[in-house]
Coordinates of C-alpha atoms and ligand atoms in Angstrom, one line a residue:
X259 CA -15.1 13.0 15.9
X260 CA -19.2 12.3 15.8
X261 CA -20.9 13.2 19.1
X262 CA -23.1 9.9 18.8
X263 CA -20.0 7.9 17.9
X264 CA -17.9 8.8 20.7
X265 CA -14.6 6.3 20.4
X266 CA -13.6 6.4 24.0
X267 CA -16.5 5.3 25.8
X268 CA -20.3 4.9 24.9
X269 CA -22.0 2.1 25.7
X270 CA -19.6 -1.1 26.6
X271 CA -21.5 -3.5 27.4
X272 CA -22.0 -2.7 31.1
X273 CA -24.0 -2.6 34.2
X274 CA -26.5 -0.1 35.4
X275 CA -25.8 0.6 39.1
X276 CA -27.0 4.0 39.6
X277 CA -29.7 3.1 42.2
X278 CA -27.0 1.4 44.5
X279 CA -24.9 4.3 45.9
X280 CA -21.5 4.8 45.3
X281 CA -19.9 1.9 43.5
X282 CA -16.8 -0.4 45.0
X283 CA -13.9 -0.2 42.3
X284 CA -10.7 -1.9 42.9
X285 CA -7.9 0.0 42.3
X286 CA -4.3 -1.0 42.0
X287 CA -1.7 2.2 41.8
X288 CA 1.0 0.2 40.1
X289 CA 4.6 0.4 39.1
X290 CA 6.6 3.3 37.9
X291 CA 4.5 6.1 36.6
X292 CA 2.1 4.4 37.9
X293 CA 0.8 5.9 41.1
X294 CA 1.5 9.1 39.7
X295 CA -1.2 8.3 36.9
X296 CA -3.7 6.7 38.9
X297 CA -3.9 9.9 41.6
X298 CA -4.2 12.7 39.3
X299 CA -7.1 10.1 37.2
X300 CA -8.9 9.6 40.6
X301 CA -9.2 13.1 41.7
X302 CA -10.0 14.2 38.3
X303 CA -12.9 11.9 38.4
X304 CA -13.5 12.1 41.9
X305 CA -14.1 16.0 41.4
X306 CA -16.3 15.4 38.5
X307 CA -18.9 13.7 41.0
X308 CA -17.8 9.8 40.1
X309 CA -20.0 7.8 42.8
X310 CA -16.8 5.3 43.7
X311 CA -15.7 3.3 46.7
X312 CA -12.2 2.4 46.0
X313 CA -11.1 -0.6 47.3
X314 CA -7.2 -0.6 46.9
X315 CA -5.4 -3.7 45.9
X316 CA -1.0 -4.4 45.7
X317 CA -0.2 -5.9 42.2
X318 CA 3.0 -5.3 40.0
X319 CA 6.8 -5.3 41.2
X320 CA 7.2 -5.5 44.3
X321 CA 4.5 -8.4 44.7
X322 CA 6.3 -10.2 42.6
X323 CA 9.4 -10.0 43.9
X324 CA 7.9 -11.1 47.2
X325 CA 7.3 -14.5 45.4
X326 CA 4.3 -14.3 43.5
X327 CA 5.0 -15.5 40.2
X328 CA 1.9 -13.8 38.6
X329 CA 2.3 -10.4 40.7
X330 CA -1.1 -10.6 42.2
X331 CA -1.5 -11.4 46.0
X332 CA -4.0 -14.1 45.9
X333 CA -6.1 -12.0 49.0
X334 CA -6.5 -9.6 46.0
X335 CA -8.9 -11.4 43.8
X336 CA -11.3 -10.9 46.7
X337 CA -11.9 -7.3 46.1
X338 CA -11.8 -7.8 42.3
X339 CA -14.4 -11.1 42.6
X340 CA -16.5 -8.8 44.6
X341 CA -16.4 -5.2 43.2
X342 CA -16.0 -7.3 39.0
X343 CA -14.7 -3.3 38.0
X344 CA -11.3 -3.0 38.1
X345 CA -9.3 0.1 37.7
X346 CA -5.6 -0.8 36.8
X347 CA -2.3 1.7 36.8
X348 CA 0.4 -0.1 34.3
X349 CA 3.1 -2.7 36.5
X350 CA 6.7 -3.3 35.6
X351 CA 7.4 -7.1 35.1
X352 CA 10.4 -8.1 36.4
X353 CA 12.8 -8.9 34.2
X354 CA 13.9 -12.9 33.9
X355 CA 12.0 -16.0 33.7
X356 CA 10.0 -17.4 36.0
X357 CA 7.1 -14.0 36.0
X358 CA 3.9 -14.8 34.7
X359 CA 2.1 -11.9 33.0
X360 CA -0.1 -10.0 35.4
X361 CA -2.8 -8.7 32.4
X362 CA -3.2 -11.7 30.9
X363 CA -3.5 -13.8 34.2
X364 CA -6.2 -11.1 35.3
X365 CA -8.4 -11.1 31.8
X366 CA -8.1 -14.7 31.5
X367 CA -8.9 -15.3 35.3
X368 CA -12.1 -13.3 35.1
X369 CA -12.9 -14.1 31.5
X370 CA -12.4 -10.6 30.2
X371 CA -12.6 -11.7 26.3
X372 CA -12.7 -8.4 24.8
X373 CA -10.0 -5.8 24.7
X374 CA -11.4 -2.6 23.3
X375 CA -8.8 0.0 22.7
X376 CA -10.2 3.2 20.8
X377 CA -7.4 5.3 18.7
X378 CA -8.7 8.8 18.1
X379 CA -6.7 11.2 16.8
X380 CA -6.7 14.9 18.4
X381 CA -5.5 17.1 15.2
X382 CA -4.4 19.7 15.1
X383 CA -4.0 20.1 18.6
X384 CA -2.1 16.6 19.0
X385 CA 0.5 15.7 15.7
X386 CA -0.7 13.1 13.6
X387 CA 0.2 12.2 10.4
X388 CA -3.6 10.7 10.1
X389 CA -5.8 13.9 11.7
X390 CA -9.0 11.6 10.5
X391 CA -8.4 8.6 12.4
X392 CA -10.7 7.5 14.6
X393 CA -10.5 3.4 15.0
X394 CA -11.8 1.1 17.2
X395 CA -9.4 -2.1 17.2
X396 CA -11.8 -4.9 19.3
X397 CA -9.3 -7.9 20.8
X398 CA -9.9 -11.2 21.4
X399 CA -8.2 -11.2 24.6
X400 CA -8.2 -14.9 25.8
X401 CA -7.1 -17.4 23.2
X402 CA -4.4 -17.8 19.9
X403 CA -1.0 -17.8 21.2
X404 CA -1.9 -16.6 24.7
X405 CA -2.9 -19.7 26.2
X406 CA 0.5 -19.9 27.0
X407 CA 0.9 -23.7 26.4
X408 CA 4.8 -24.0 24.9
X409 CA 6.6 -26.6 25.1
X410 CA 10.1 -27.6 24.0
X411 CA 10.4 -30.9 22.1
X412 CA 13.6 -31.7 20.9
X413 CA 17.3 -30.3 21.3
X414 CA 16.2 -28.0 18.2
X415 CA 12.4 -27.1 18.3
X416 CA 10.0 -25.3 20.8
X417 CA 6.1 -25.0 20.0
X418 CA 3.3 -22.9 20.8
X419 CA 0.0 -23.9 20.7
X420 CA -2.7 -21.8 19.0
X421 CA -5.4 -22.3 20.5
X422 CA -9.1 -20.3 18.7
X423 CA -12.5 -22.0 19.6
X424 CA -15.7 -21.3 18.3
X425 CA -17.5 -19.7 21.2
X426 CA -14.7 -17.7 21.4
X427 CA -14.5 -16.4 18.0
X428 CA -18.6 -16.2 18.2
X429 CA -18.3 -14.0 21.9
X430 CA -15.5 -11.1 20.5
X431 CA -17.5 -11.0 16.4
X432 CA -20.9 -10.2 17.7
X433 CA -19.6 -7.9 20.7
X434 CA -17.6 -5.9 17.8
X435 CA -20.8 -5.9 15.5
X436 CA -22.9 -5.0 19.0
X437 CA -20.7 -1.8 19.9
X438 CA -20.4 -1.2 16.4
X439 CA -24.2 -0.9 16.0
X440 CA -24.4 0.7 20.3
X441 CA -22.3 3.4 18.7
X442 CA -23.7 4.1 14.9
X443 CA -20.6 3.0 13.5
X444 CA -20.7 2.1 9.8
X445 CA -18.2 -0.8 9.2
X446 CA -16.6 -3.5 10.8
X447 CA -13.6 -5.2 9.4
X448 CA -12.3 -8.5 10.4
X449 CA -8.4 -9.3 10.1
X450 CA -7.2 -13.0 10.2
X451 CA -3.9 -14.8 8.5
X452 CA -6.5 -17.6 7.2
X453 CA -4.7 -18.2 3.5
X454 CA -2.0 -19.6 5.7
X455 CA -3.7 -20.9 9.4
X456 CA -6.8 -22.1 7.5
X457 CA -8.4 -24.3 10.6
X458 CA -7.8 -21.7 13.2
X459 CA -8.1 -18.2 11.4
X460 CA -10.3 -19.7 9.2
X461 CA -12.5 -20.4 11.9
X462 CA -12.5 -16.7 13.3
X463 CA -12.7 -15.7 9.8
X464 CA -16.0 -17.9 9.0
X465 CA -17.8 -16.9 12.5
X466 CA -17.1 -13.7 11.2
X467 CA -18.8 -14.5 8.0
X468 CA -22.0 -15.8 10.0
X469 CA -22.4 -13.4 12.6
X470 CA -21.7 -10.4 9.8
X471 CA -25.3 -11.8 8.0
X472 CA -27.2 -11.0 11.6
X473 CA -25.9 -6.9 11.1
X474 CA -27.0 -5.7 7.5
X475 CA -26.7 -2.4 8.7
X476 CA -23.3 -2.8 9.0
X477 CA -21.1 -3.4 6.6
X478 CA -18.5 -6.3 6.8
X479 CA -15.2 -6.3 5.4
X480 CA -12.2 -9.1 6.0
X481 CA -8.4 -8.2 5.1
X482 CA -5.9 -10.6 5.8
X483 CA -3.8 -9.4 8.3
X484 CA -0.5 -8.6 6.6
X485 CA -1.8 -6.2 4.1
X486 CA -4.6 -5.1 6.1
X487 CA -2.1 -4.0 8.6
X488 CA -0.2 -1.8 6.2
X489 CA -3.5 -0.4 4.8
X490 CA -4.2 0.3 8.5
X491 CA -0.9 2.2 8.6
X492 CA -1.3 4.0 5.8
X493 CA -4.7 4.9 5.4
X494 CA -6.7 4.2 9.0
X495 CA -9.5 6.1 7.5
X496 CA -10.4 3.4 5.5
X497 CA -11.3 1.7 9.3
X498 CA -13.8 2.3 11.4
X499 CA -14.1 -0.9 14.1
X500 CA -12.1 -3.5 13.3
X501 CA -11.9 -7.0 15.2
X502 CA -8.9 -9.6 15.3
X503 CA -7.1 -12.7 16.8
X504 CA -4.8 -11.8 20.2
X505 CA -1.9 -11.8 18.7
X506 CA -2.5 -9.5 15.7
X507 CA -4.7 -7.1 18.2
X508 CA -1.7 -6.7 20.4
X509 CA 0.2 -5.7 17.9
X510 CA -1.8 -3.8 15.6
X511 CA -3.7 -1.5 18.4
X512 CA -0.4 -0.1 19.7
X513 CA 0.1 0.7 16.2
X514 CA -2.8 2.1 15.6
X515 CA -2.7 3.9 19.3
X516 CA 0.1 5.4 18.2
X517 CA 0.0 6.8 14.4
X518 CA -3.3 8.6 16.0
X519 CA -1.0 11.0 18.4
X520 CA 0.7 9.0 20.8
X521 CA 0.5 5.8 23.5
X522 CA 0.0 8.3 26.6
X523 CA -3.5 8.8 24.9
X524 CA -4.9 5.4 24.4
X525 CA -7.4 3.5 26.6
X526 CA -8.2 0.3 27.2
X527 CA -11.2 -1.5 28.4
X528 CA -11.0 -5.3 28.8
X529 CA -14.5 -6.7 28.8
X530 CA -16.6 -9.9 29.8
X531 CA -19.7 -11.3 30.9
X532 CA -18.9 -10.6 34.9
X533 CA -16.3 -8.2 35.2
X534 CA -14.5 -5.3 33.5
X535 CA -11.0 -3.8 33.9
X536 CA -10.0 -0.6 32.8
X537 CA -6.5 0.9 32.0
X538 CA -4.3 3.2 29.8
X539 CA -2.3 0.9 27.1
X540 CA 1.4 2.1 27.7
X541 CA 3.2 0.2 30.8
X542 CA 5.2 2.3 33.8
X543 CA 7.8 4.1 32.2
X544 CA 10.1 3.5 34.3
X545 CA 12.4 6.0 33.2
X546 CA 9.7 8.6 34.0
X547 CA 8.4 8.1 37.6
X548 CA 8.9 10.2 40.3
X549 CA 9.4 13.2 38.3
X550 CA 5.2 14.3 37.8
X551 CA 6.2 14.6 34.3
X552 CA 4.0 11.6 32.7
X553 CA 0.5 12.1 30.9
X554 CA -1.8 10.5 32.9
X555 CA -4.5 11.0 29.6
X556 CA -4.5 7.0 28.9
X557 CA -5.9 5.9 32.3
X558 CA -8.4 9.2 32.6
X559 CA -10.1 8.6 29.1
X560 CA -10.1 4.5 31.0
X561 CA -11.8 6.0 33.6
X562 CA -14.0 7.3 31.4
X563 CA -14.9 4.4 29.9
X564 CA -15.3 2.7 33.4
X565 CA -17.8 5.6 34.6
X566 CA -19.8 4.3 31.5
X567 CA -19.5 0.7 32.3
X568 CA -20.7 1.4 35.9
X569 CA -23.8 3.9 34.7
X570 CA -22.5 7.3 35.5
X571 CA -22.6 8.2 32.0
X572 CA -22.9 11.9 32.4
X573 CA -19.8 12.0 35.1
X574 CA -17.8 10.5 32.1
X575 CA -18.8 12.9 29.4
X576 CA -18.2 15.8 31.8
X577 CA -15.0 14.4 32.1
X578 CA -13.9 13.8 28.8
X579 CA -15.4 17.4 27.6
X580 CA -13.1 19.1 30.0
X581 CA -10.4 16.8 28.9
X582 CA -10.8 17.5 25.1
X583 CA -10.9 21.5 26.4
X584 CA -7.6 21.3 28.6
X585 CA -6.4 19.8 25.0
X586 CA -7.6 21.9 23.0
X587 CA -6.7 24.6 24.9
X588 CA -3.2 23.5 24.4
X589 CA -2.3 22.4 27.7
X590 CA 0.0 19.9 27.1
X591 CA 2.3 17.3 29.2
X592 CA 5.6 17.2 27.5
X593 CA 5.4 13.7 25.4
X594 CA 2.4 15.8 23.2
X595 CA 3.8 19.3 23.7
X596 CA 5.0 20.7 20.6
X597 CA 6.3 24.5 19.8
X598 CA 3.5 27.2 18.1
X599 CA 0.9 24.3 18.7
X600 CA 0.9 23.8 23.2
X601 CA 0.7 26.6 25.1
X602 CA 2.1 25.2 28.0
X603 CA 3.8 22.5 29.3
X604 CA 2.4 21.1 32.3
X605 CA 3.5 18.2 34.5
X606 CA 0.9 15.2 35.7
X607 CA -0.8 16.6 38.7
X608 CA -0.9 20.3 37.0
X609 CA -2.8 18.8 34.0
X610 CA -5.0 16.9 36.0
X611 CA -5.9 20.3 37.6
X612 CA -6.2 22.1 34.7
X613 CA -9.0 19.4 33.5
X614 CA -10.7 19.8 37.0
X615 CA -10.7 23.5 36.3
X616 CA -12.4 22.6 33.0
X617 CA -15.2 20.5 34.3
X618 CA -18.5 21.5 32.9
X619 CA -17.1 23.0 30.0
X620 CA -17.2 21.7 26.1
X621 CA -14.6 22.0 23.7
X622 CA -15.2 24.4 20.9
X623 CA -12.9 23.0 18.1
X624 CA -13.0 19.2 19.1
X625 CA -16.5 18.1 18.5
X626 CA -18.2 17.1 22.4
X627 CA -18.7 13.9 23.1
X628 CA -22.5 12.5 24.3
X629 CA -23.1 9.6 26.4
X630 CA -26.0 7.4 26.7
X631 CA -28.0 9.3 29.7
X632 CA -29.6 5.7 30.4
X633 CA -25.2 4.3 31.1
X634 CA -27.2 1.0 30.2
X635 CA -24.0 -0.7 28.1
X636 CA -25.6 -3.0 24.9
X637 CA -26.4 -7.2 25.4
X638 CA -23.4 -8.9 25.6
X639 CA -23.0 -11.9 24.0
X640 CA -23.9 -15.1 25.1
X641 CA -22.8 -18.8 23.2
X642 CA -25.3 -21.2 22.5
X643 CA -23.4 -24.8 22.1
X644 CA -23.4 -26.3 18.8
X645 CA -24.7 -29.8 18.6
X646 CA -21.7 -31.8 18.7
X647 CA -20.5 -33.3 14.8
X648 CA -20.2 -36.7 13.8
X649 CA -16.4 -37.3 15.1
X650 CA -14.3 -40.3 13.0
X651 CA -10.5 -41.3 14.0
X652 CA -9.0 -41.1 10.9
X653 CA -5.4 -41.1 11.5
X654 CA -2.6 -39.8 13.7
X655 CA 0.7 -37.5 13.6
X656 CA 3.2 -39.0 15.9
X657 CA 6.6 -36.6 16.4
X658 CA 9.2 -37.7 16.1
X659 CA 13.0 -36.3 17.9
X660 CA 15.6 -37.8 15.3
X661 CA 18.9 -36.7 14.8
X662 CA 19.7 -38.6 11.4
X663 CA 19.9 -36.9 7.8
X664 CA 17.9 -39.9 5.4
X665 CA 14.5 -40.2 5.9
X666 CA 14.3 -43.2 4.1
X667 CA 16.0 -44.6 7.3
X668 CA 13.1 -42.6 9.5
X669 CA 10.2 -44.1 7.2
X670 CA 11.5 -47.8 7.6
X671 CA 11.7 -47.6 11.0
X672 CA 8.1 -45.8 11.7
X673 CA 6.6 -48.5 9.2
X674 CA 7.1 -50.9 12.1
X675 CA 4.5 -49.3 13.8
X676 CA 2.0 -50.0 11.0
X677 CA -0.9 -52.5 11.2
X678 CA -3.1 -53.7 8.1
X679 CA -5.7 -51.3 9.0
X680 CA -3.1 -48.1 9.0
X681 CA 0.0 -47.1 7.0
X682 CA 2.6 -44.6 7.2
X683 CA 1.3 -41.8 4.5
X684 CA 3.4 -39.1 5.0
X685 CA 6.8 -37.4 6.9
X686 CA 6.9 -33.6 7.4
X687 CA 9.7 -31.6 9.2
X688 CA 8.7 -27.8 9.9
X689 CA 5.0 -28.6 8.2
X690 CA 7.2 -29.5 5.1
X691 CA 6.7 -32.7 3.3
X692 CA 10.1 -34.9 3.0
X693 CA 8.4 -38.2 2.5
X694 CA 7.7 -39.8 0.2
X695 CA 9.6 -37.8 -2.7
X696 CA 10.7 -35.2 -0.7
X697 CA 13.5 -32.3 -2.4
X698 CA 16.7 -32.3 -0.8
X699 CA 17.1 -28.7 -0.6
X700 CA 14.6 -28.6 2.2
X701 CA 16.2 -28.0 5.7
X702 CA 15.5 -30.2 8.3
X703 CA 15.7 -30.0 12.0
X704 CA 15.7 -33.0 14.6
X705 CA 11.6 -32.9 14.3
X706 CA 9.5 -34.8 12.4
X707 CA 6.1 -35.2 11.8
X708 CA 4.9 -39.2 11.1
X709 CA 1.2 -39.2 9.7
X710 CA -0.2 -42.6 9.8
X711 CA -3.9 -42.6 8.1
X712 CA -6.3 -45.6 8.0
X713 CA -7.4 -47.3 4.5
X714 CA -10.2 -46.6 2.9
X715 CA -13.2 -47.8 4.9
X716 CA -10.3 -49.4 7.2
X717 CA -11.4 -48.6 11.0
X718 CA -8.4 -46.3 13.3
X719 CA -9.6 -46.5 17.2
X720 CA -7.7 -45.6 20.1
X721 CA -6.7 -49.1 21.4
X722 CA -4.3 -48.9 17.7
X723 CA -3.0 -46.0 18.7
X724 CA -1.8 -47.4 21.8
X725 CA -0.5 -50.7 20.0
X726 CA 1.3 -48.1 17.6
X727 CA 2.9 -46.5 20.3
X728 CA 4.1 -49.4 22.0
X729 CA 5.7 -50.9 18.6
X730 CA 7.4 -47.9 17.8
X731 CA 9.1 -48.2 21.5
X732 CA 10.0 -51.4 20.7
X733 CA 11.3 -49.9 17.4
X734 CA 13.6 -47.2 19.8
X735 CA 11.4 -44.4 18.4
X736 CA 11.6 -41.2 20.6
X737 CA 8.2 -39.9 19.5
X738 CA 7.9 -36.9 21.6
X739 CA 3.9 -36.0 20.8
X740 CA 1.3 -37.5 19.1
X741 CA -2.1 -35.8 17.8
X742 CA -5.2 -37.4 16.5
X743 CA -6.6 -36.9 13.0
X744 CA -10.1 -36.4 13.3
X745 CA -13.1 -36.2 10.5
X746 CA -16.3 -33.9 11.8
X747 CA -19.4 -34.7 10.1
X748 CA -16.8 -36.2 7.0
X749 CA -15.0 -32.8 6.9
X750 CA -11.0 -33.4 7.8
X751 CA -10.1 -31.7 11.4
X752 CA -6.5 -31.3 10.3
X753 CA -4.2 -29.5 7.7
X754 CA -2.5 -31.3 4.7
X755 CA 1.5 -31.1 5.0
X756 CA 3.0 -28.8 2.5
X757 CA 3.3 -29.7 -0.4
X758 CA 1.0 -32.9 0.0
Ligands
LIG835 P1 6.1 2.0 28.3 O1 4.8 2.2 27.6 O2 6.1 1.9 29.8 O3 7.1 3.2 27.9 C1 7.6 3.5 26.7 C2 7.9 4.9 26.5 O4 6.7 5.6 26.2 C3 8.4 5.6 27.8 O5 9.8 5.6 27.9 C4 7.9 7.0 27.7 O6 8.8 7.8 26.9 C5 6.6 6.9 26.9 N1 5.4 6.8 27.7 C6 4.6 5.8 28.0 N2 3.6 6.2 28.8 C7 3.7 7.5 28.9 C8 2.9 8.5 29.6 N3 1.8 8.1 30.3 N4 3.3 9.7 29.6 C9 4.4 10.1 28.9 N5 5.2 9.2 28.2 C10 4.9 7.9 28.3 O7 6.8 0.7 27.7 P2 8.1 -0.1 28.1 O8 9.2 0.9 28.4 O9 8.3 -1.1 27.0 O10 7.7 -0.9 29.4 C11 8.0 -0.5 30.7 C12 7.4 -1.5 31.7 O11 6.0 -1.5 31.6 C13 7.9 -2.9 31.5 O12 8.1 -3.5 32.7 C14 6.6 -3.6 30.8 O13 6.5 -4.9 31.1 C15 5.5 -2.8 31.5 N6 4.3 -2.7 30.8 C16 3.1 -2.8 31.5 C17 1.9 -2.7 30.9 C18 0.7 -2.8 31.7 O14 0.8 -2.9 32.9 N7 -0.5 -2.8 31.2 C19 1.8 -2.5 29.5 C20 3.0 -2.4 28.8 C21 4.2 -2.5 29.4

C-alpha cells in the first residue's frame, strides 16, 4: 500500500469543518451485529480525539416491523437533513414483500450518487490469494435497475426498467477520475455491458470516453463487464480505480471486498453533493449478534473515511495506523484468525481496545497511511445541462398481451391500427424479431412488441398515437404499454429488434 494513495480514505470529496467545534453525526446502531459494531467503532474513534456530536437515529427491524415500509422513522430524516453525515451500522430486512430497501431509499433520498468501497488486501497478515490488491471499485449508486420501477405485464412477463441518464453517468466518471487524480492513482477502468445495452451502457461508456480526455494523466481503460469481471477475479492487480453501472458495482465490489481478505474488512462511503453516509459493506449477521464475536473493522476503517469527509484528517490516520498495527500485530477476531499467522483471537470490544491501546503508533510491516493535513476532500462534480437535441416522433412500440401461437393472426389485427402516414414494420417477442419472416424455433411468450414507424418524410405526432390506440381497442387489442420512437438531432433514440 502507497502512503499518498491510501485506499480507505483520502480525500472524498468532503467538507472542511474544523473551525466549527465538534461535528453533529447521525448515528443509527442497527440490527444484529449491529450495535455491537457501531460501539466498539465509536469509542475507538472517540478515544482517538474525533470532534463528534452523535445524534442517534432508530432505523432497521424493528422500525419496520412497526409499519414503516422503508425502515426509517420519517422524524429521522431530521437529524440526517441537518447533520448531511451519516454513520450507519448494517439493518436486517425483514423477510417478505412489502419492505422497501433502507440503503437505497437513504442514497437515493439524499442524492448519495457515489458508492466508494476500497478493497485492500492485508497480506500476509490477512489470507489472500491476491496479497497485491488494492482496488477502488466507484458505484453509481442511484440509477440502472435500482430505480425500482417493475412492473408485471402479462400472465407471463415482468419488466424492469433501466434507467442511466447523462448527468448521471457525467456526476459518478469525473468523481472516479477526481479521486483517482486526489489520490495519485494511475488508472481508471470503466466496466459497462454496451455490446449488448448499447443506448444505456453505451451512454455510461461514451461519458466515459469524454470525461477520460479531461484526465491525461490518467490513464483510461474500458472492459466489458463479463470478462472484465473475471480478469478482476483473477488478476485485481491489473486494477487500480475502477467505475461501473449499479448493478454491476454491487456485485463486483463484494467480489472484489472479498478476494482481498474478507467482507468484515471493507468500507463503504456513499457520496453526493449534500450529504455523506458511511458504513462497513457486510449486513447484521444475524447469526453472530450478541456473542462480541464480530469484526467490527468494516465500519471503523468507515469511520475513517467519515473523519476525512468531515476534516479531521489526522484523527483518521491515527486511527487507521493503530488499526493496521493491532493487524499486523496479529490480533485477530475470529472470521480473519488463522493458526501460525494471528496471535490471538480477540472478540469485538477486546479488538476495539487493542486498537485504542495502539493509537499513536504506525505499523512497521504494513506501509502507514497519510492524510491530507488540510481534510479539504477534492471538487465534486457538478452537471452542466446539455442544450436540448432536435427531438422527431418517429414511430412507436405498442405491447401487446396475446395468448395465440400465429403471428400472422397478431400482424392482421395490429394493421388495423395503421393510418397512411404509419405502418406496422415490425413484431418482436423477448427483443426477438417474429415478424415479418420470423423462425419458428423461436419461443414466444404472451408479450409482444408492435413497432409501428412513419414513411419516409411521412409526419408521426401524438394526436396519431392516440387515434392508434383507440383503433386497436376497437380491434380488442390488449396493448399493455406503449413507448415512443424518438430521433435526437437525426440519430434513432431506440434499439433495432434482433435480428432486424
Ligand atoms: P452478512 O454480511 O450479514 O453475513 C454473511 C456472513 O458473513 C455472516 O454469517 C458472517 O459469517 C460473516 N460476517 C459478516 N460480517 C461480519 C463481521 N463484521 N464479522 C465477522 N463475520 C462477519 O450477509 P447476510 O447473512 O446475507 O445478511 C444478513 C442481513 O443483513 C440480511 O437481513 C440482509 O438484508 C442485511 N444486510 C444489510 C446490509 C446493510 O445494512 N448495509 C448489507 C447487506 C446485508
Amino acid at each position: 500500500m502507497n502512503e499518498m494513495t491510501s485506499p480507505q480514505t483520502a480525500a472524498l470529496g468532503g467538507h472542511d469543518n474544523r473551525s466549527r467545534g465538534a461535528v453533529p453525526i447521525t448515528v443509527a446502531y442497527g440490527d444484529g451485529i449491529g450495535p455491537e459494531i457501531m460501539e466498539a467503532s465509536l469509542r475507538v474513534l472517540t478515544a482517538a480525539g474525533a470532534d463528534i456530536a452523535v445524534e442517534q437515529i432508530e432505523i432497521g427491524e424493528k422500525v419496520y416491523l412497526a409499519g414503516q415500509s422503508a425502515g426509517i422513522d420519517p422524524s429521522a430524516w431530521d437529524s440526517l437533513r441537518r447533520t448531511k453525515v451519516f454513520y450507519k451500522a448494517p439493518i436486517t430486512t425483514p423477510q417478505g414483500g412489502g419492505f422497501k430497501s433502507l440503503n437505497v431509499t437513504v442514497r437515493k433520498s439524499l442524492g448519495l450518487f457515489a458508492n466508494v468501497r476500497p478493497c485492500t488486501a492485508y497480506a500476509p497478515f490477512v489470507a489472500t490469494k491476491h496479497p497485491g490488491m488494492d482496488v477502488v471499485v466507484i458505484r453509481e449508486n442511484e440509477e440502472d435497475l435500482y430505480a425500482g420501477i417493475e412492473h408485471r405485464q402479462t400472465d407471463e412477463v415482468v419488466q424492469c426498467l433501466k434507467l442511466i441518464s447523462r448527468p448521471g453517468c457525467e456526476k459518478i466518471v469525473r468523481y472516479a477520475f477526481e479521486y483517482a487524480k486526489a489520490h495519485g492513482r494511475k488508472k481508471v477502468t470503466c466496466f459497462t455491458k454496451d455490446n449488448i445495452m448499447k443506448l444505456t451502457d453505451g451512454l455510461f461508456h461514451k461519458v466515459f470516453d469524454e470525461i477520460a480526455v479531461d484526465y491525461p494523466d490518467i490513464e483510461a481503460e474500458h472492459w466489458i463487464v463479463d470478462i472484465g469481471a473475471a480478469k478482476l477475479a483473477d488478476t485485481p492487480e491489473a486494477f487500480d480505480v475502477v467505475v461501473m453501472p449499479n448493478l454491476y458495482g454491487d456485485v463486483l465490489s463484494d467480489v472484489a471486498a472479498q478476494i482481498a481478505g474478507s467482507v468484515g474488512l471493507a468500507p463503504s462511503a456513499n457520496i453526493g453533493l449534500e450529504g455523506a453516509m458511511f458504513e462497513a459493506i457486510h449486513g447484521s449477521a444475524p447469526r453472530r449478534a450478541d456473542q462480541d464475536l464480530a469484526n467490527p473493522s468494516g465500519l471503523l476503517l468507515a469511520g475513517v473515511m467519515m473523519l476525512v469527509h468531515i476534516g479531521q484528517p489526522k484523527v483518521a490516520e491515527k486511527v487507521h495506523n493503530a488499526w493496521l498495527r493491532t493487524i499486523e500485530d496479529g490480533l485477530h477476531t475470529y472470521d480473519i484468525h488463522a493458526e501460525g499467522v494471528s496471535k490471538e483471537k480477540l472478540g469485538t470490544a477486546a479488538f476495539a481496545d487493542a486498537v485504542i491501546a495502539r493509537l499513536g503508533q504506525q505499523p512497521t510491516r504494513l506501509a502507514p497511511v497519510r492524510y491530507d493535513a488540510s481534510g479539504q476532500g477534492f471538487k465534486l462534480p457538478t452537471v452542466t445541462p446539455k442544450p436540448p437535441a432536435k427531438k422527431e416522433l418517429v414511430g412507436i412500440d405498442v405491447f401487446v398481451h396475446w395468448r395465440g401461437e400465429d403471428v400472422e393472426i397478431l400482424a392482421e389485427t395490429m394493421k388495423k391500427g395503421e393510418n397512411g402516414a404509419y405502418s406496422l414494420a415490425m413484431i418482436t417477442n423477448r427483443g426477438v424479431k417474429v415478424w415479418p419472416q420470423g423462425l419458428p424455433e423461436t419461443f414466444c411468450t404472451d408479450h409482444w412488441r408492435c413497432r409501428f414507424m412513419a414513411g419516409p418524410n411521412k409526419q408521426f405526432n401524438k394526436a396519431m398515437v392516440v387515434e392508434m390506440l383507440h383503433k386497436l381497442t376497437k380491434a380488442g387489442v390488449d396493448f399493455v404499454k406503449t413507448e415512443h420512437l424518438f430521433t435526437f438531432d437525426g440519430e434513432p433514440g431506440y434499439s433495432l429488434g434482433q435480428g432486424q
